[in-house]
XYZ file of C-alpha atoms in Angstrom:
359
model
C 46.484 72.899 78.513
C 48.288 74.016 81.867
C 45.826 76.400 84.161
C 47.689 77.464 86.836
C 44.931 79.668 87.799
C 43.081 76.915 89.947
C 45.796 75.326 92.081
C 45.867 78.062 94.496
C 42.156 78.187 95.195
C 42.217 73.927 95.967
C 43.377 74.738 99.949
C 41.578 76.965 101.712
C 43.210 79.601 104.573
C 42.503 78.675 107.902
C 43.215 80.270 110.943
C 45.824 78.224 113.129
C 44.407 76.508 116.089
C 45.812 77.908 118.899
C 46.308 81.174 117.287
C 43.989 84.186 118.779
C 40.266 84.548 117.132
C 42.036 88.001 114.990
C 45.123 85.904 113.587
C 45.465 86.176 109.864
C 44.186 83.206 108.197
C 46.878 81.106 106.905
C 47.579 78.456 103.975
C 47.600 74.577 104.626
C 51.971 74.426 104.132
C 52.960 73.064 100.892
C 56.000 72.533 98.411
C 56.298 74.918 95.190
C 57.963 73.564 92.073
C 58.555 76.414 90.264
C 60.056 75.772 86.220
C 62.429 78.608 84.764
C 62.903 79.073 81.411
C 64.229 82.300 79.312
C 61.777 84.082 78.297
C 59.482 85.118 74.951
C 57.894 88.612 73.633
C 54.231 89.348 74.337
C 54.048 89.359 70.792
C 55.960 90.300 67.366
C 54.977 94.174 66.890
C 58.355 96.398 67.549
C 57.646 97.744 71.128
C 56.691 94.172 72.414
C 59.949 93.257 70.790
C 62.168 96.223 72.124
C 60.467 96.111 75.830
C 61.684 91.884 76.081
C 64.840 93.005 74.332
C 65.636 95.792 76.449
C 65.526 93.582 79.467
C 67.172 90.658 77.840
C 70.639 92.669 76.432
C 70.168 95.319 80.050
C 71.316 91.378 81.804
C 74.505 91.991 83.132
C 74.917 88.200 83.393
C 74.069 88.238 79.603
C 76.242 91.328 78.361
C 79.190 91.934 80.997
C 80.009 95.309 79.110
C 80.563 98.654 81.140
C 76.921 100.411 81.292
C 78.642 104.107 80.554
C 79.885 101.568 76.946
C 76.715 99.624 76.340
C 73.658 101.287 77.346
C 74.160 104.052 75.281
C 74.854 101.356 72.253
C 71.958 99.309 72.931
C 69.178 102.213 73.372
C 70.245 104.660 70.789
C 71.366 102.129 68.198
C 70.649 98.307 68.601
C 67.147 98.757 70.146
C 66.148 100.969 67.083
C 66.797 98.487 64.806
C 66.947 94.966 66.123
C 63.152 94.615 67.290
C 62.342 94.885 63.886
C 64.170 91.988 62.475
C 63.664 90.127 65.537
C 60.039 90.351 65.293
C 60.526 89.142 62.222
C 62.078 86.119 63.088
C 59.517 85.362 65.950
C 56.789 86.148 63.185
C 57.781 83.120 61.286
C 57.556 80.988 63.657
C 54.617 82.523 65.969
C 51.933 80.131 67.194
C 49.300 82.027 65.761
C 46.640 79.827 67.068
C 47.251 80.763 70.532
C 48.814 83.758 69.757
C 51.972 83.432 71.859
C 55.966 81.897 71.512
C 56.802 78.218 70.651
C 58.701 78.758 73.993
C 55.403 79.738 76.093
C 53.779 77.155 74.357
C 56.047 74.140 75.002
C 57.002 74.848 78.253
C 53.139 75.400 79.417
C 52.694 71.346 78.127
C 55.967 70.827 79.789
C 54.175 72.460 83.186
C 51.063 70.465 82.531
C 53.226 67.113 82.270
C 55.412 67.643 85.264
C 52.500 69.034 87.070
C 50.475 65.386 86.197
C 53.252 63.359 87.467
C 54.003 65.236 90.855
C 49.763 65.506 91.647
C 50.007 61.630 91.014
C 52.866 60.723 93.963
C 52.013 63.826 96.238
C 48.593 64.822 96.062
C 47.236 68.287 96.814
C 50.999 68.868 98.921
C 52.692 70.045 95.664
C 51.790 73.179 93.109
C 53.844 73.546 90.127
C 54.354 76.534 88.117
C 55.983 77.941 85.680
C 57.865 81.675 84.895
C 60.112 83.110 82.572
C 63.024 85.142 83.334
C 62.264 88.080 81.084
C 59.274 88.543 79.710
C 55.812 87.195 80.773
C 55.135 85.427 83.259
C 57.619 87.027 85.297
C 59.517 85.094 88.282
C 57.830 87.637 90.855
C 54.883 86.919 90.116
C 54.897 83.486 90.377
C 57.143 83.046 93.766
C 54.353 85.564 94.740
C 51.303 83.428 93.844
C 53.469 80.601 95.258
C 53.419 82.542 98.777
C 50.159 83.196 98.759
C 49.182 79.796 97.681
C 50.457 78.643 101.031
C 54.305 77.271 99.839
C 56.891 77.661 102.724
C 59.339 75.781 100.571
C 60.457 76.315 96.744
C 62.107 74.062 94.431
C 63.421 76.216 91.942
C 64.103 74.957 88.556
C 65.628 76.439 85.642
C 65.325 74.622 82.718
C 68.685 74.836 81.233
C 70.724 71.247 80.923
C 73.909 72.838 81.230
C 74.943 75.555 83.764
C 76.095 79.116 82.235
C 76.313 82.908 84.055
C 73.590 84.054 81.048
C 71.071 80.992 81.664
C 71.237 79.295 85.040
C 72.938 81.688 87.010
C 70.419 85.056 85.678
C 67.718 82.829 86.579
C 68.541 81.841 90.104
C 69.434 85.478 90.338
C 65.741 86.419 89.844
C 64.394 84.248 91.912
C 66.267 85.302 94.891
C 65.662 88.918 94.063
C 61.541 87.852 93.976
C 62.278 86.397 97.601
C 63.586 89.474 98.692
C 60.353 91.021 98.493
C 58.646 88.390 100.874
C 57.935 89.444 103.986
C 58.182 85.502 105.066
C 60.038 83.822 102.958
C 59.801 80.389 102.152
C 62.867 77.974 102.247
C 64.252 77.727 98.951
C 66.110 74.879 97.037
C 67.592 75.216 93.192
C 67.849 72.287 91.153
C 71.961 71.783 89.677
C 72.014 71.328 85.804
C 71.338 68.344 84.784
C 73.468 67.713 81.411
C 75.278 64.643 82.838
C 71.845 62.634 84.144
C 71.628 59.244 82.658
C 67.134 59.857 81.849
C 68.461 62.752 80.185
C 70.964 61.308 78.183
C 68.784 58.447 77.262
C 65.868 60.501 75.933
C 68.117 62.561 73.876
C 69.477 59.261 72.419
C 66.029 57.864 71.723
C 64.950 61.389 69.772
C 68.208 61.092 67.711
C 67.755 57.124 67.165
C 64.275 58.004 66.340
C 64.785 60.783 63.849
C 67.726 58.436 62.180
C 65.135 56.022 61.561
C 62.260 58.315 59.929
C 64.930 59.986 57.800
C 64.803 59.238 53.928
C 68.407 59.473 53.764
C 70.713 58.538 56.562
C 72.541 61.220 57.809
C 76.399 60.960 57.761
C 77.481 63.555 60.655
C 75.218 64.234 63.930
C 75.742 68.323 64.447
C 75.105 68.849 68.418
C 74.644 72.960 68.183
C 74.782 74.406 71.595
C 74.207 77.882 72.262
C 77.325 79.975 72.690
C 78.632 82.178 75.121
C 82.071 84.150 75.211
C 85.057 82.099 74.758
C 86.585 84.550 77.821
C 83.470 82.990 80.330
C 85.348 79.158 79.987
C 88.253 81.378 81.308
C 87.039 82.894 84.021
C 85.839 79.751 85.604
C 82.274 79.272 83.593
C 81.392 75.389 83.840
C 79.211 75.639 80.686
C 81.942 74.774 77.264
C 83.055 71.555 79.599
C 79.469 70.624 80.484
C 78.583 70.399 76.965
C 81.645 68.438 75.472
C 80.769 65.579 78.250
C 76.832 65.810 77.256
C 78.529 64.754 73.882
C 80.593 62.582 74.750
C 77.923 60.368 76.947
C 75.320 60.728 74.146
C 78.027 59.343 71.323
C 78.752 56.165 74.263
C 75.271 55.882 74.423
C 74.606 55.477 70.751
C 77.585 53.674 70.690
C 78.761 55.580 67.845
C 82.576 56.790 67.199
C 84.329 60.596 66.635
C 83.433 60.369 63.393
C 80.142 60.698 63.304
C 79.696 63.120 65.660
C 80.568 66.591 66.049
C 79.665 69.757 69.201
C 79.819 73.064 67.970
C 78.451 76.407 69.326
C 75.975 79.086 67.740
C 74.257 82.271 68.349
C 77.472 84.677 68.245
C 76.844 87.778 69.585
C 78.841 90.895 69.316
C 82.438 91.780 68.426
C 84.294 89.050 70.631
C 85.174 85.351 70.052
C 82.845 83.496 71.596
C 83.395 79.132 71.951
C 84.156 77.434 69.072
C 83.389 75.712 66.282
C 80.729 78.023 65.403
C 77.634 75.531 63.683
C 76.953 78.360 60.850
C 80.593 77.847 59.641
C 81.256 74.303 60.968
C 77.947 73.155 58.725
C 79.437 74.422 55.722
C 82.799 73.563 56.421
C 81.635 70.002 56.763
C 80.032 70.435 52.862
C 82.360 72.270 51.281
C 85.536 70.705 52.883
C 84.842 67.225 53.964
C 82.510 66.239 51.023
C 79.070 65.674 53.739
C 75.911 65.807 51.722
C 73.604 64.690 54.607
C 73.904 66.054 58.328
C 71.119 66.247 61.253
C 71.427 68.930 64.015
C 70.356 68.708 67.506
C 70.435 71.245 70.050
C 70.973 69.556 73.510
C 71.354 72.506 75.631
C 67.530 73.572 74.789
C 64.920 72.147 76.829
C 62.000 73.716 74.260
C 62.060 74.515 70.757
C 62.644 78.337 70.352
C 63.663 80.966 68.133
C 67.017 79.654 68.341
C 66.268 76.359 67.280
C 63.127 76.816 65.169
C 64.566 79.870 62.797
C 68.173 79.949 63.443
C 69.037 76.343 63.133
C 66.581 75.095 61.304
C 66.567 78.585 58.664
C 70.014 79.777 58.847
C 72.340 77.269 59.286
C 70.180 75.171 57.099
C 70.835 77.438 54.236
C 74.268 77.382 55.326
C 74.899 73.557 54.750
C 72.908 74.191 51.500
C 74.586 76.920 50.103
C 78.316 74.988 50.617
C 76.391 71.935 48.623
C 74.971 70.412 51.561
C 71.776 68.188 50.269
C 69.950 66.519 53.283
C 69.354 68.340 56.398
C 67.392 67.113 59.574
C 66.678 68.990 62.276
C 65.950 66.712 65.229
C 63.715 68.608 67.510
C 64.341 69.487 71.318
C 62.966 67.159 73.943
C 59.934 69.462 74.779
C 57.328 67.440 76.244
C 58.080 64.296 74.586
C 57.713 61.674 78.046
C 60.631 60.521 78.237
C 61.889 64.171 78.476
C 58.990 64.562 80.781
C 59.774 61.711 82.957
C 63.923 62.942 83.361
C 63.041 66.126 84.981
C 60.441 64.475 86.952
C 63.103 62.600 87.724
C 65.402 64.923 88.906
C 62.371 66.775 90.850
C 61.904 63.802 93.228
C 65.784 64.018 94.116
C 65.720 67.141 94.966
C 62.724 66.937 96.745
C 63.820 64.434 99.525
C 63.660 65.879 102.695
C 60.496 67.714 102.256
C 58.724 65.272 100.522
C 58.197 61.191 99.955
């Protein structure tokens, strides 16, 4: 398991050479790689729940509403009732055994992997970490264990394939509000989406020709469920519906399959406002009721790690969806997560954005 814990403590502070005999000691220079991903609860009960939700819906970049509208909405109604159904939902898929999030679990193997594979080609000159954008552990905590481990530069990382205000754009956000607070601050680099990268694209295409070939019955229609946002964000200039029609698109060329057996939809609707469309809940039945599909598989590209969007509302609610319209077979192929040729994409895309500094 990933123990971020010792990589600091592998390069001891030195004082510089020509400095005077009363200069600070100072770290050995070297690069951070520092992973984002969303975020998890410290655990299911309702104020562990309310605390990550609080900071989640407070995102401007996530809900754009005027504060004087929502914050009185979200405190007085939604976060008096939501943390109890969305513990819940994290309860049923909690890793009990380590007593934390699929999310904080995957993306500490993820770490572990990356970490493995950047050691390997540049020694002791790299640390990788991980943090979380709300939640635990925080961004500021890590750029600040980053500092003190001796990084002058940061390669900053959020694991999102596809670019949106709510994901990428809250993330880099953080991070430059954690530099902020650095009395020297390091130079900082922040890695572009990656939803059009060939390693990606491949080891999506392997999971989905893998899955196809365990599956008892063949599914007829591949469901590629991407997390929604606001129909309004695609137009005011948000990046994110187009990025995730072409992730489509170059995963049906890759499989060399044709419109028909593949379909992008969008899920996780939140609040009174259309967001993109088709939505997966009702495109999933739809597909049952309407076009006479007994046997679909979902994937959900735009998730790096299994999460409670993935594990419970794709694979528990839209399930039951497809089932309840007379749907009969339903796969769920599961994110990339640390699978290695997931691992060895963003490695991938590390290295390129690591020339110049290093190798």
């Amino acid at each position: 398991m990933f123990d971020a814990q010792n990589q600091a403590e592998e390069r001891p502070a030195v004082c510089p050479v020509h400095a005077q005999p009363d200069h600070p000691a100072v770290k050995p220079a070297r690069v951070g790689i520092l992973l984002a991903n969303l975020g998890t609860p410290d655990a299911t009960d309702y104020w562990s729940m309310r605390r990550y939700l609080n900071e989640f819906l407070s995102d401007k970049r996530v809900v754009d509403y005027s504060a004087w509208i929502w914050q009185p909405l979200l405190q007085l109604v939604i976060l008096t009732k939501r943390p109890f159904s969305s513990g819940a939902a994290y309860k049923s898929i909690w890793n009990e055994e380590d007593n934390e999030s699929p999310l904080l679990t995957i993306t500490k193997k993820q770490t572990a992997a990356i970490k493995a594979q950047m050691v390997e080609r540049y020694g002791d000159d790299v640390r990788v970490d991980f943090c979380m954008r709300y939640g635990n552990p925080s961004t500021k905590s890590k750029v600040r264990e980053m500092v003190d481990a001796g990084c002058t530069k940061i390669l900053f990382f959020p694991l999102y394939p596809h670019y949106a205000g709510a994901t990428s754009a809250t993330a880099n956000d953080q991070f430059f509000r954690a530099l902020m607070d650095e009395k020297w601050q390091p130079v900082a680099r922040v890695v572009e989406p990656y939803f059009n990268e060939p390693a990606y694209i491949e080891a999506l295409a392997q999971s989905i020709e893998r899955a196809y070939a365990e599956a008892e019955t063949k599914p007829e229609k591949l469901v590629c469920s991407y997390h929604g946002v606001p129909e309004r964000y695609l137009r005011e200039g948000d990046p994110y519906h187009c990025q995730c029609q072409k992730t489509t698109r170059l995963l049906k060329e890759r499989l060399g399959w044709d419109d028909t057996q593949i379909v992008t939809t969008f899920q996780s609707r939140f609040g009174p406002e259309e967001w993109l469309k088709p939505y997966t809940v009702e495109e999933v039945a739809r597909l049952a009721e309407e076009d006479g599909v007994k046997n679909i598989a979902v994937c959900a590209p735009a998730f790096s790690a299994d999460c409670i969007e993935t594990l419970e509302e794709i694979n528990e609610e839209i399930k039951e969806s497809f089932e309840e319209a007379g749907g009969e077979h339903f796969t769920y192929i599961p994110c990339l997560n640390d699978d290695p040729a997931h691992i060895d994409a963003l490695s991938g895309v590390i290295e390129k954005n690591l020339k110049g500094w290093l190798g």
